[in-house]
Coordinates of C-alpha atoms in Angstrom, one line a residue:
Chain A
M1 CA 9.9 13.6 -34.2
A2 CA 13.2 11.8 -34.8
R3 CA 15.7 14.1 -36.5
K4 CA 18.6 13.0 -38.6
R5 CA 20.6 15.9 -37.1
V6 CA 21.2 14.2 -33.8
S7 CA 22.5 17.3 -32.0
F8 CA 19.4 19.4 -32.5
G9 CA 16.9 16.6 -32.0
G10 CA 18.8 15.3 -29.1
L11 CA 18.9 18.7 -27.5
L12 CA 15.2 19.2 -28.0
L13 CA 14.4 15.8 -26.5
R14 CA 16.8 16.5 -23.6
L15 CA 15.2 19.9 -22.9
G16 CA 11.7 18.3 -23.2
G17 CA 12.8 15.6 -20.8
Y18 CA 14.1 18.0 -18.2
G19 CA 10.9 20.0 -18.6
L20 CA 8.8 17.0 -18.0
L21 CA 10.8 15.9 -15.0
G22 CA 10.6 19.4 -13.5
L23 CA 6.9 19.9 -14.1
G24 CA 6.2 16.4 -12.6
G25 CA 8.4 17.1 -9.6
L26 CA 6.7 20.4 -9.0
L27 CA 3.2 18.9 -9.2
T28 CA 4.4 16.2 -6.8
I29 CA 5.8 18.5 -4.2
A30 CA 3.1 21.2 -4.4
P31 CA 0.5 19.5 -2.2
F32 CA 3.1 18.9 0.6
Y33 CA 4.1 22.6 0.3
F34 CA 0.5 23.8 0.7
M35 CA 0.0 21.4 3.6
F36 CA 2.8 23.0 5.5
V37 CA 1.8 26.6 4.5
F38 CA -1.9 26.0 5.4
A39 CA -0.9 24.6 8.7
T40 CA 0.3 28.1 9.7
H41 CA -2.8 30.0 8.6
Q42 CA -6.3 30.4 9.8
R43 CA -9.3 29.0 8.0
S44 CA -10.3 32.5 6.6
E45 CA -6.9 33.0 5.1
I46 CA -6.7 29.5 3.5
F47 CA -9.8 30.2 1.5
G48 CA -9.2 33.9 1.0
F49 CA -8.0 35.5 -2.2
P50 CA -5.3 35.0 -3.0
P51 CA -4.6 31.8 -1.0
P52 CA -1.5 32.0 1.1
L53 CA 1.7 31.0 -0.7
W54 CA 4.0 31.6 2.2
F55 CA 4.1 30.6 5.9
G56 CA 1.9 32.6 8.3
E57 CA 1.8 32.9 12.0
H58 CA -1.1 30.8 13.2
F59 CA 0.6 27.5 13.6
W60 CA 0.3 27.7 17.4
S61 CA -3.3 28.7 17.5
N62 CA -4.0 25.8 15.1
Y63 CA -2.1 23.5 17.4
Q64 CA -4.2 24.8 20.3
I65 CA -7.4 24.0 18.5
L66 CA -6.1 20.5 17.8
L67 CA -5.4 20.0 21.5
E68 CA -8.9 21.3 22.4
K69 CA -10.8 19.2 19.9
I70 CA -9.1 15.9 19.9
P71 CA -6.8 13.9 22.2
F72 CA -4.0 14.8 19.8
W73 CA -0.9 13.4 21.6
R74 CA -2.8 10.4 22.8
A75 CA -3.6 9.6 19.2
Y76 CA 0.0 10.3 18.2
W77 CA 1.2 7.9 20.8
N78 CA -1.3 5.2 19.6
N79 CA 0.1 5.6 16.1
L80 CA 3.7 5.2 17.4
Y81 CA 2.8 2.3 19.6
L82 CA 1.0 0.5 16.9
A83 CA 3.8 1.1 14.3
L84 CA 6.5 0.0 16.7
M85 CA 4.8 -3.1 17.8
V86 CA 4.1 -4.2 14.3
T87 CA 7.6 -3.4 13.2
V88 CA 9.5 -5.1 16.0
T89 CA 7.4 -8.3 16.1
G90 CA 7.1 -8.3 12.3
L91 CA 10.8 -8.1 11.8
F92 CA 11.3 -10.9 14.3
F93 CA 8.7 -13.4 13.0
S94 CA 9.2 -12.6 9.3
S95 CA 12.9 -13.0 9.4
L96 CA 12.6 -16.2 11.5
A97 CA 10.2 -17.7 9.0
G98 CA 12.3 -16.4 6.1
F99 CA 15.3 -18.1 7.6
G100 CA 13.3 -21.3 8.0
F101 CA 12.3 -21.3 4.3
A102 CA 15.7 -20.3 3.0
M103 CA 18.0 -22.5 5.1
Y104 CA 16.2 -25.8 5.8
E105 CA 15.0 -28.6 3.6
F106 CA 11.8 -30.0 5.1
R107 CA 8.7 -31.7 4.1
W108 CA 6.0 -29.4 2.6
R109 CA 8.4 -26.6 2.3
E110 CA 7.4 -25.6 -1.3
Q111 CA 3.7 -26.0 -0.6
L112 CA 3.9 -23.9 2.6
F113 CA 5.8 -21.2 0.8
A114 CA 3.2 -21.2 -2.0
V115 CA 0.5 -20.6 0.7
V116 CA 2.5 -17.6 2.0
L117 CA 2.6 -16.1 -1.5
A118 CA -1.0 -17.0 -2.2
T119 CA -2.1 -14.9 0.8
L120 CA -0.7 -11.9 -1.0
L121 CA -3.3 -12.2 -3.7
V122 CA -6.3 -11.9 -1.3
P123 CA -7.4 -8.2 -1.3
A124 CA -7.0 -6.9 2.2
I125 CA -10.2 -4.8 2.4
L126 CA -12.4 -7.8 1.6
N127 CA -11.4 -9.2 5.0
L128 CA -12.5 -6.1 6.8
I129 CA -16.0 -7.2 7.8
P130 CA -15.2 -10.8 8.9
F131 CA -12.1 -9.5 10.7
Y132 CA -14.2 -7.0 12.5
L133 CA -16.7 -9.8 13.5
L134 CA -13.8 -12.0 14.7
I135 CA -12.4 -9.2 16.8
Y136 CA -15.9 -8.5 18.1
Q137 CA -16.3 -12.2 18.9
I138 CA -13.1 -12.5 20.9
G139 CA -13.7 -9.2 22.7
W140 CA -10.7 -7.3 21.3
I141 CA -12.7 -4.2 20.1
N142 CA -10.9 -1.1 21.4
T143 CA -7.7 -2.9 22.2
P144 CA -4.5 -2.2 20.3
K145 CA -3.5 -5.8 20.2
A146 CA -6.4 -6.4 17.8
L147 CA -4.3 -4.4 15.3
W148 CA -0.8 -5.5 15.9
V149 CA -1.1 -9.2 16.8
P150 CA -2.6 -10.3 13.4
A151 CA 0.2 -8.3 11.6
M152 CA 3.1 -9.9 13.5
A153 CA 4.2 -12.0 10.5
S154 CA 3.6 -10.7 7.0
A155 CA 3.8 -12.6 3.7
V156 CA 5.7 -9.7 2.1
G157 CA 8.2 -9.8 5.0
I158 CA 8.7 -13.5 4.8
F159 CA 9.2 -13.3 1.0
M160 CA 11.7 -10.5 1.3
M161 CA 13.6 -12.1 4.1
R162 CA 13.8 -15.5 2.3
Q163 CA 15.1 -13.9 -0.8
Y164 CA 17.7 -11.9 1.0
I165 CA 18.9 -14.7 3.2
L166 CA 19.3 -16.9 0.2
S167 CA 21.6 -14.4 -1.4
A168 CA 23.4 -13.1 1.6
V169 CA 23.9 -16.0 4.0
P170 CA 26.2 -18.8 2.9
K171 CA 25.0 -22.3 4.1
E172 CA 28.6 -23.2 5.1
L173 CA 28.5 -20.4 7.7
V174 CA 25.3 -21.9 9.2
D175 CA 26.9 -25.4 9.2
A176 CA 30.0 -24.0 10.8
A177 CA 28.0 -22.4 13.6
R178 CA 26.2 -25.7 14.2
I179 CA 29.5 -27.6 14.6
D180 CA 30.6 -24.9 17.1
G181 CA 27.6 -25.9 19.1
C182 CA 25.0 -23.3 18.2
S183 CA 21.3 -24.4 18.6
E184 CA 19.1 -23.7 15.6
F185 CA 17.7 -20.6 17.2
Q186 CA 21.1 -19.4 18.1
V187 CA 22.2 -19.8 14.5
Y188 CA 19.3 -17.5 13.5
W189 CA 19.9 -15.0 16.4
R190 CA 23.7 -14.8 16.3
I191 CA 24.7 -15.5 12.7
V192 CA 21.8 -14.7 10.4
L193 CA 20.3 -11.6 12.1
P194 CA 23.5 -9.6 12.0
L195 CA 24.1 -10.5 8.3
I196 CA 20.7 -9.4 7.1
R197 CA 20.7 -6.0 8.7
P198 CA 20.2 -4.1 5.4
A199 CA 17.1 -6.1 4.5
L200 CA 15.8 -5.7 8.1
G201 CA 16.2 -2.0 7.6
T202 CA 14.2 -2.0 4.4
L203 CA 11.4 -4.2 5.8
G204 CA 11.3 -2.2 9.0
L205 CA 10.8 1.0 7.0
I206 CA 8.1 -0.5 4.9
T207 CA 6.3 -2.0 7.9
F208 CA 6.6 1.2 9.9
I209 CA 5.3 3.4 7.2
G210 CA 2.5 1.0 6.3
S211 CA 1.2 0.8 9.8
W212 CA 1.7 4.5 10.6
N213 CA -0.7 5.1 7.7
R214 CA -3.3 2.5 8.5
F215 CA -6.9 3.7 8.5
A216 CA -9.7 1.4 7.4
D217 CA -9.2 -1.4 10.0
V218 CA -8.3 1.0 12.8
N219 CA -11.4 3.0 12.0
V220 CA -13.7 0.1 12.6
I221 CA -11.9 -1.6 15.5
M222 CA -11.2 1.5 17.6
R223 CA -14.4 3.0 18.7
T224 CA -13.3 5.2 21.6
Q225 CA -11.4 8.5 21.3
E226 CA -8.5 7.2 23.5
T227 CA -7.8 4.3 21.3
K228 CA -8.0 5.9 17.9
T229 CA -4.9 6.7 15.9
L230 CA -4.1 10.0 14.4
P231 CA -5.4 9.5 10.8
V232 CA -8.7 8.4 12.3
V233 CA -9.1 11.3 14.7
L234 CA -8.0 13.8 12.1
R235 CA -10.7 12.4 9.9
T236 CA -13.4 13.0 12.5
L237 CA -12.5 16.7 12.7
Q238 CA -13.6 17.0 9.1
G239 CA -17.1 16.0 10.1
A240 CA -17.7 19.1 12.3
T241 CA -20.1 21.8 11.0
D242 CA -17.4 24.5 11.2
V243 CA -14.3 22.7 9.9
E244 CA -11.1 24.1 11.2
W245 CA -9.0 23.5 8.1
G246 CA -6.0 25.3 9.5
A247 CA -5.9 22.9 12.5
I248 CA -6.5 19.9 10.3
M249 CA -3.6 20.9 8.1
A250 CA -1.4 21.4 11.2
G251 CA -2.4 17.9 12.3
T252 CA -1.7 16.3 9.0
A253 CA 1.6 18.1 8.8
L254 CA 2.6 16.7 12.2
L255 CA 1.4 13.2 11.0
V256 CA 3.4 13.4 7.8
A257 CA 6.5 15.1 9.0
P258 CA 8.1 12.2 10.8
L259 CA 7.7 10.0 7.6
L260 CA 9.3 12.7 5.5
I261 CA 12.2 12.9 7.9
V262 CA 12.7 9.2 8.0
F263 CA 12.3 9.0 4.2
A264 CA 14.9 11.7 3.7
L265 CA 17.4 9.8 5.8
A266 CA 16.7 6.4 4.3
A267 CA 15.3 6.9 0.8
R268 CA 18.3 5.3 -0.9
Q269 CA 18.1 2.2 1.1
L270 CA 14.3 2.0 1.0
M271 CA 14.1 2.3 -2.8
E272 CA 17.0 0.1 -3.6
G273 CA 15.6 -2.5 -1.2
L274 CA 12.2 -2.2 -2.9
T275 CA 13.5 -2.5 -6.4
S276 CA 15.7 -5.5 -5.8
G277 CA 13.0 -7.2 -3.8
A278 CA 10.5 -6.7 -6.5
L279 CA 12.7 -8.0 -9.3
K280 CA 14.5 -11.0 -8.0
N281 CA 12.8 -14.2 -8.8
Chain B
M1 CA 25.2 -33.4 1.4
R2 CA 22.9 -32.7 4.3
K3 CA 21.2 -36.1 3.9
T4 CA 24.4 -37.9 4.5
L5 CA 25.2 -35.8 7.5
D6 CA 21.8 -36.5 8.9
N7 CA 22.0 -40.2 8.3
L8 CA 25.4 -40.7 9.6
P9 CA 24.8 -40.8 13.3
S10 CA 21.7 -43.0 13.1
R11 CA 23.9 -45.8 11.6
S12 CA 26.6 -45.6 14.2
S13 CA 25.2 -47.4 17.2
P14 CA 24.9 -45.4 20.5
L15 CA 23.9 -41.8 20.0
S16 CA 25.0 -39.3 22.5
L17 CA 22.2 -37.4 24.0
S18 CA 23.4 -34.1 22.7
M19 CA 23.6 -35.4 19.2
R20 CA 20.1 -36.7 19.4
W21 CA 18.9 -33.4 20.7
S22 CA 20.6 -31.5 17.8
N23 CA 19.2 -33.9 15.2
F24 CA 15.7 -33.5 16.7
Q25 CA 16.1 -29.8 16.7
R26 CA 17.3 -29.6 13.2
R27 CA 14.3 -31.6 12.0
Y28 CA 11.6 -29.7 13.8
A29 CA 13.2 -26.2 14.0
P30 CA 12.0 -25.1 10.5
Y31 CA 8.4 -26.0 11.3
I32 CA 8.5 -23.9 14.5
F33 CA 10.2 -21.0 12.7
V34 CA 7.5 -20.8 10.0
S35 CA 4.6 -21.6 12.3
P36 CA 3.8 -18.1 13.7
F37 CA 2.8 -16.9 10.2
F38 CA 0.5 -19.9 9.6
I39 CA -1.1 -19.7 13.0
L40 CA -1.8 -16.0 12.5
F41 CA -3.0 -16.6 9.0
L42 CA -5.4 -19.4 10.0
V43 CA -6.8 -17.4 12.9
F44 CA -6.9 -13.9 11.4
G45 CA -7.0 -14.6 7.7
L46 CA -8.4 -17.8 6.6
Y47 CA -11.0 -18.3 9.3
P48 CA -12.5 -14.8 8.8
S49 CA -12.6 -15.4 5.0
L50 CA -14.4 -18.7 5.3
F51 CA -16.6 -17.2 8.0
S52 CA -17.6 -14.4 5.7
L53 CA -18.4 -16.9 3.0
Y54 CA -20.7 -18.6 5.5
M55 CA -22.0 -15.2 6.6
S56 CA -22.9 -14.3 3.0
F57 CA -25.7 -16.9 3.2
Q58 CA -27.0 -15.7 6.5
S59 CA -29.0 -12.7 7.7
W60 CA -27.4 -11.1 10.8
T61 CA -27.3 -7.7 12.4
P62 CA -25.3 -7.0 15.6
S63 CA -28.5 -6.3 17.6
D64 CA -29.6 -9.9 17.0
G65 CA -27.0 -11.1 19.4
W66 CA -24.0 -13.3 18.6
G67 CA -24.9 -16.7 17.2
R68 CA -28.5 -15.7 16.1
W69 CA -28.0 -16.1 12.4
K70 CA -30.7 -16.9 9.9
Y71 CA -30.0 -18.9 6.9
V72 CA -31.3 -17.1 3.8
G73 CA -29.8 -19.0 0.9
L74 CA -28.8 -16.7 -2.0
D75 CA -30.9 -13.8 -0.8
N76 CA -27.9 -11.6 0.0
Y77 CA -26.5 -12.2 -3.4
T78 CA -29.7 -11.6 -5.3
F79 CA -30.3 -8.5 -3.2
T80 CA -26.9 -7.1 -4.0
L81 CA -27.0 -8.0 -7.6
T82 CA -30.4 -6.4 -8.1
D83 CA -29.6 -3.3 -6.1
P84 CA -29.2 -0.2 -8.3
M85 CA -26.9 1.3 -5.7
F86 CA -24.5 -1.6 -6.0
W87 CA -24.3 -1.3 -9.8
R88 CA -23.9 2.4 -9.4
S89 CA -20.9 1.8 -7.1
M90 CA -19.5 -0.9 -9.4
W91 CA -19.7 1.5 -12.3
N92 CA -18.0 4.2 -10.3
T93 CA -15.3 1.8 -9.2
I94 CA -14.6 0.6 -12.8
W95 CA -14.7 4.2 -14.1
L96 CA -12.3 5.3 -11.3
G97 CA -10.1 2.2 -11.9
V98 CA -9.7 3.1 -15.6
V99 CA -9.5 6.9 -15.3
S100 CA -7.1 6.8 -12.4
G101 CA -5.3 3.7 -13.5
V102 CA -4.4 4.2 -17.1
P103 CA -2.8 7.7 -16.8
Q104 CA -0.6 6.4 -13.9
H105 CA 1.2 4.1 -16.4
L106 CA 1.1 6.4 -19.4
I107 CA 2.9 9.0 -17.2
A108 CA 5.1 6.7 -15.3
I109 CA 6.7 4.8 -18.3
P110 CA 8.0 7.9 -20.1
L111 CA 9.0 9.5 -16.8
A112 CA 10.9 6.4 -15.7
F113 CA 12.5 6.4 -19.2
V114 CA 13.6 10.0 -18.9
I115 CA 15.0 9.5 -15.4
H116 CA 16.8 6.4 -16.5
M117 CA 18.4 7.9 -19.7
M118 CA 19.1 11.4 -18.5
L119 CA 20.0 11.4 -14.9
G120 CA 23.2 10.0 -13.3
R121 CA 23.8 11.0 -9.7
F122 CA 20.4 12.6 -9.2
K123 CA 18.5 9.5 -10.2
T124 CA 17.8 8.4 -6.6
F125 CA 16.9 11.9 -5.5
V126 CA 14.5 12.5 -8.3
T127 CA 12.8 9.1 -7.9
A128 CA 12.6 9.8 -4.2
V129 CA 10.7 13.0 -4.9
Y130 CA 8.2 11.2 -7.1
F131 CA 7.9 8.4 -4.5
L132 CA 6.9 10.7 -1.6
P133 CA 3.1 10.6 -2.2
Y134 CA 3.2 6.8 -2.0
I135 CA 4.6 6.7 1.5
T136 CA 2.2 9.3 2.7
S137 CA -1.0 8.5 4.6
S138 CA -4.0 8.3 2.1
V139 CA -6.1 10.1 4.8
A140 CA -3.6 12.9 5.0
I141 CA -3.4 13.2 1.2
A142 CA -7.2 13.3 0.9
L143 CA -7.5 15.9 3.6
I144 CA -4.8 18.1 1.9
F145 CA -6.6 17.8 -1.4
N146 CA -9.9 18.6 0.2
T147 CA -8.6 22.1 0.8
L148 CA -6.9 22.3 -2.6
F149 CA -10.2 21.4 -4.3
A150 CA -12.2 24.1 -2.5
T151 CA -14.7 25.7 -4.9
H152 CA -14.0 29.3 -4.0
N153 CA -10.3 30.2 -4.0
G154 CA -9.2 26.6 -3.9
V155 CA -5.7 26.4 -5.3
I156 CA -6.7 24.0 -8.1
N157 CA -9.6 26.2 -9.3
L158 CA -7.3 29.2 -9.2
V159 CA -4.7 27.4 -11.3
I160 CA -7.4 26.4 -13.8
A161 CA -8.6 30.0 -13.9
H162 CA -5.1 31.2 -14.5
L163 CA -4.5 28.6 -17.3
N164 CA -7.8 29.9 -18.8
T165 CA -6.0 33.1 -19.8
W166 CA -3.5 31.2 -21.8
P167 CA -4.1 31.4 -25.6
L168 CA -4.6 27.7 -26.7
L169 CA -5.1 25.8 -23.4
G170 CA -7.8 28.3 -22.2
A171 CA -10.3 27.2 -24.8
L172 CA -10.3 23.7 -23.4
L173 CA -10.9 24.7 -19.8
P174 CA -14.2 25.8 -18.1
D175 CA -14.7 29.5 -17.4
Q176 CA -16.2 29.1 -14.0
N177 CA -15.0 27.7 -10.7
I178 CA -15.6 24.0 -10.6
N179 CA -17.5 22.6 -7.7
W180 CA -15.5 19.4 -7.3
F181 CA -17.7 17.9 -4.7
T182 CA -20.9 17.5 -6.8
S183 CA -21.9 14.0 -7.6
A184 CA -20.8 14.4 -11.2
N185 CA -17.4 16.0 -10.5
V186 CA -16.2 14.2 -7.4
K187 CA -14.9 11.2 -9.3
Y188 CA -12.6 13.4 -11.3
A189 CA -11.3 14.8 -8.1
I190 CA -10.8 11.3 -6.7
A191 CA -9.0 10.1 -9.9
L192 CA -6.6 13.1 -9.7
V193 CA -5.7 12.3 -6.1
V194 CA -5.1 8.6 -7.0
I195 CA -3.0 9.4 -10.0
W196 CA -1.0 11.9 -7.9
Q197 CA -0.5 9.4 -5.2
F198 CA 0.5 6.3 -7.1
T199 CA 2.3 7.5 -10.3
G200 CA 5.6 7.6 -8.4
W201 CA 5.3 4.0 -7.2
N202 CA 4.9 3.0 -10.9
V203 CA 7.9 5.1 -11.8
L204 CA 9.9 3.2 -9.3
L205 CA 8.7 -0.2 -10.6
Y206 CA 9.4 0.8 -14.3
L207 CA 12.8 2.3 -13.4
S208 CA 13.9 -0.9 -11.7
A209 CA 12.8 -2.8 -14.9
L210 CA 14.7 -0.3 -17.1
Q211 CA 17.8 -0.7 -15.1
A212 CA 17.7 -4.5 -15.8
I213 CA 17.8 -4.0 -19.6
P214 CA 21.4 -4.5 -20.8
K215 CA 23.1 -1.3 -22.0
D216 CA 24.6 -3.0 -25.1
L217 CA 21.2 -3.4 -26.6
Y218 CA 20.9 0.3 -26.9
E219 CA 24.4 0.7 -28.0
A220 CA 24.0 -1.8 -30.8
A221 CA 20.8 0.0 -31.9
A222 CA 22.5 3.3 -31.8
V223 CA 25.2 2.0 -34.1
D224 CA 22.6 0.8 -36.4
G225 CA 21.2 4.3 -36.5
A226 CA 18.1 4.0 -34.4
S227 CA 17.0 7.2 -32.8
R228 CA 16.0 7.6 -29.2
V229 CA 12.4 7.3 -30.0
Q230 CA 13.0 4.2 -32.1
Q231 CA 15.1 2.7 -29.3
F232 CA 12.2 3.3 -26.9
R233 CA 9.7 1.8 -29.3
Y234 CA 11.6 -1.3 -30.3
I235 CA 13.8 -2.1 -27.3
T236 CA 12.4 -0.5 -24.1
L237 CA 8.7 -1.1 -24.5
P238 CA 8.9 -4.9 -25.4
L239 CA 11.3 -5.6 -22.6
L240 CA 9.1 -3.6 -20.2
R241 CA 6.1 -5.9 -20.7
P242 CA 6.8 -8.3 -17.8
M243 CA 6.9 -5.3 -15.4
M244 CA 3.8 -3.8 -17.1
F245 CA 2.0 -7.0 -16.3
F246 CA 3.1 -6.8 -12.7
A247 CA 2.4 -3.1 -12.3
V248 CA -1.0 -3.2 -14.0
S249 CA -2.0 -6.2 -11.8
L250 CA -1.2 -4.2 -8.7
T251 CA -3.1 -1.2 -10.1
I252 CA -6.2 -3.3 -10.8
I253 CA -6.2 -5.0 -7.4
G254 CA -5.6 -1.6 -5.7
N255 CA -8.1 0.4 -7.7
M256 CA -10.9 -2.1 -7.3
Q257 CA -10.6 -1.5 -3.6
L258 CA -10.3 2.3 -3.5
F259 CA -11.6 3.3 -0.1
E260 CA -9.7 5.9 1.9
Q261 CA -9.4 8.5 -0.8
P262 CA -13.1 8.7 -1.7
F263 CA -14.1 8.1 1.9
V264 CA -12.2 11.1 3.1
L265 CA -12.8 13.3 0.1
L266 CA -16.5 12.7 0.6
N267 CA -16.3 13.4 4.3
G268 CA -16.9 10.0 5.5
G269 CA -18.9 8.8 2.5
A270 CA -22.0 11.0 2.9
S271 CA -22.9 9.5 -0.4
T272 CA -26.7 9.8 -0.6
A273 CA -26.0 13.3 -1.9
T274 CA -23.0 12.3 -3.9
P275 CA -23.5 8.8 -5.2
G276 CA -21.0 9.6 -8.0
G277 CA -18.0 9.0 -5.7
Q278 CA -19.2 5.9 -4.0
T279 CA -17.0 2.9 -4.6
V280 CA -17.9 -0.8 -4.0
T281 CA -15.8 -0.9 -0.9
M282 CA -17.5 2.2 0.5
Y283 CA -20.8 0.6 -0.3
M284 CA -19.7 -2.5 1.5
Y285 CA -18.6 -0.4 4.5
R286 CA -21.9 1.4 4.6
T287 CA -23.9 -1.8 4.3
A288 CA -21.9 -3.3 7.3
F289 CA -21.4 -0.3 9.6
E290 CA -24.2 2.1 8.8
W291 CA -27.1 -0.3 7.8
L292 CA -25.6 -3.1 9.9
E293 CA -26.5 -5.8 7.4
M294 CA -23.4 -8.0 7.9
G295 CA -24.5 -10.9 5.7
T296 CA -25.3 -8.6 2.7
A297 CA -21.9 -6.9 3.2
A298 CA -20.2 -10.3 3.1
S299 CA -21.9 -11.1 -0.2
I300 CA -20.7 -7.7 -1.6
A301 CA -17.1 -8.6 -0.6
W302 CA -17.3 -12.0 -2.3
I303 CA -18.8 -10.5 -5.5
L304 CA -16.0 -8.0 -5.6
F305 CA -13.5 -10.7 -5.0
I306 CA -14.7 -12.7 -7.9
F307 CA -14.8 -9.6 -10.0
I308 CA -11.1 -8.8 -9.2
G309 CA -10.3 -12.4 -10.0
I310 CA -11.8 -12.0 -13.5
L311 CA -10.0 -8.7 -14.2
T312 CA -6.7 -10.2 -13.1
Y313 CA -7.3 -13.2 -15.4
L314 CA -8.1 -10.8 -18.3
N315 CA -4.9 -8.8 -17.5
N316 CA -3.1 -12.2 -17.6
L317 CA -4.5 -12.9 -21.0
I318 CA -3.4 -9.5 -22.4
F319 CA 0.0 -8.9 -20.8
G320 CA 0.8 -12.2 -19.1
R321 CA 1.6 -14.4 -22.1
A322 CA 4.0 -11.8 -23.4
A323 CA 5.5 -11.4 -20.0
R324 CA 6.2 -15.1 -19.7
G325 CA 7.5 -15.2 -23.2
V326 CA 10.2 -12.7 -22.4
D327 CA 11.0 -14.4 -19.1

């Protein structure tokens, strides 16, 4: 493979590299493209020959079917409500705990932090059944708080916040604020929070995306149509005998579109935040 | 420094009330700041886990009424471990774990290498494109692929039919439309979806590791006449091992819990007809919510947990030592 004549071999490798990148990119984008295209076609067109490669004119009728068959906007609102609650409370409690771990010396600090990290190792889905039983026991089935209250402080969030606060907030600044008469909470609220905005942005995005996409736990906790989120109700459409694939694709497009928009706006920050968070320490 | 600051007022005799208050605050504030996580973890994490351990030795179904458990000893475990359906699901899970896990890394490493070496300004853009599937709802993805995998005129079958007309490749591909949703085929479909969804995530991980490798190592190698391929083989790969350990651990833990993709591709896990796609978590889900055998379901969860622990330990043996060595 390796040629002595660098120019020719280098060129070949370079072309091969671009080819690989292009092909991979195409394969990555294609399903999204077909999702949007299929969202504008009827079922008969989607599975006709040839399948539609360009946008059609049935988006509105697909949308009408969605409204008929499922409480679409209600489910959309549930998605948004859940994601916002988890994000806002998660940012608050995770950054507060991250601040506690980063800026104080206290007894059991290392041990407590080790517990936070250890919870990351427990596979989430294994807790599904006991979690369901607990929610059942305390009577929170069909209530949204069953989904956002347990997620208010996350181990990932605390870890990220601690790392960032250690690198971005000088201890002298915190001490200076104390001398000026700030209470400990005021130090957090007035000094630390404004300084960690970039990390809050990254964590906020991760949290929002994660809870926007939640399925397994929502599926078992939310048993009535009014309380289900969009991925769960869209899934139920698939169970019908005559599946309206055009409508389902319209629904998934509307589910995915906000994420794509947010990601397009914040991709750089999100990915830089993720890579630095994953690597440090 | 903090110690002396803290101790100073206690030695001087009368403390002002405000100083006492601020001392008190500073001592107890961190406990209050970190407590929400621990309270939530105890209530919604640890308690349910321990409870499920207890449950796994009980027989209980929701119609019995709350609190009406029957101690059955190891019955749930012996039932699960002798149930052919469980072993079938376990086999599927391992098969899927390998077939959807290994390619992710085999594709992601060279891809990340190419992105790292060849792209300047467009690096973030290209990585973002590859990362898109990772941020997308698994349910949405599975629903999209459900249409793409259609037997008649499904896009994927049409592409295969087209590739079939190519001279060399064609010989390797089947002549007829593939019914992806048969018991034998569905796991290939699931594996394809999982590879598609998570390769970009691994690209991001490997890219971040590549960016941490000092440039002068490559320059020195180039001066010594090492080709790109040799540089990749002798510099990049060894220095990537810590990240490989991390990324492979995540893949193992994730793949052993595959749920949403097979659940949706199989239309809610109608798996009596398609046992080939049923994973252990789907089997656990059905045991709990279809057959309402909560105790048995809890035992499945614990068996899977132990199994994931063993795999993680093996991964640690293979990659971990080298990873720590480089660290």
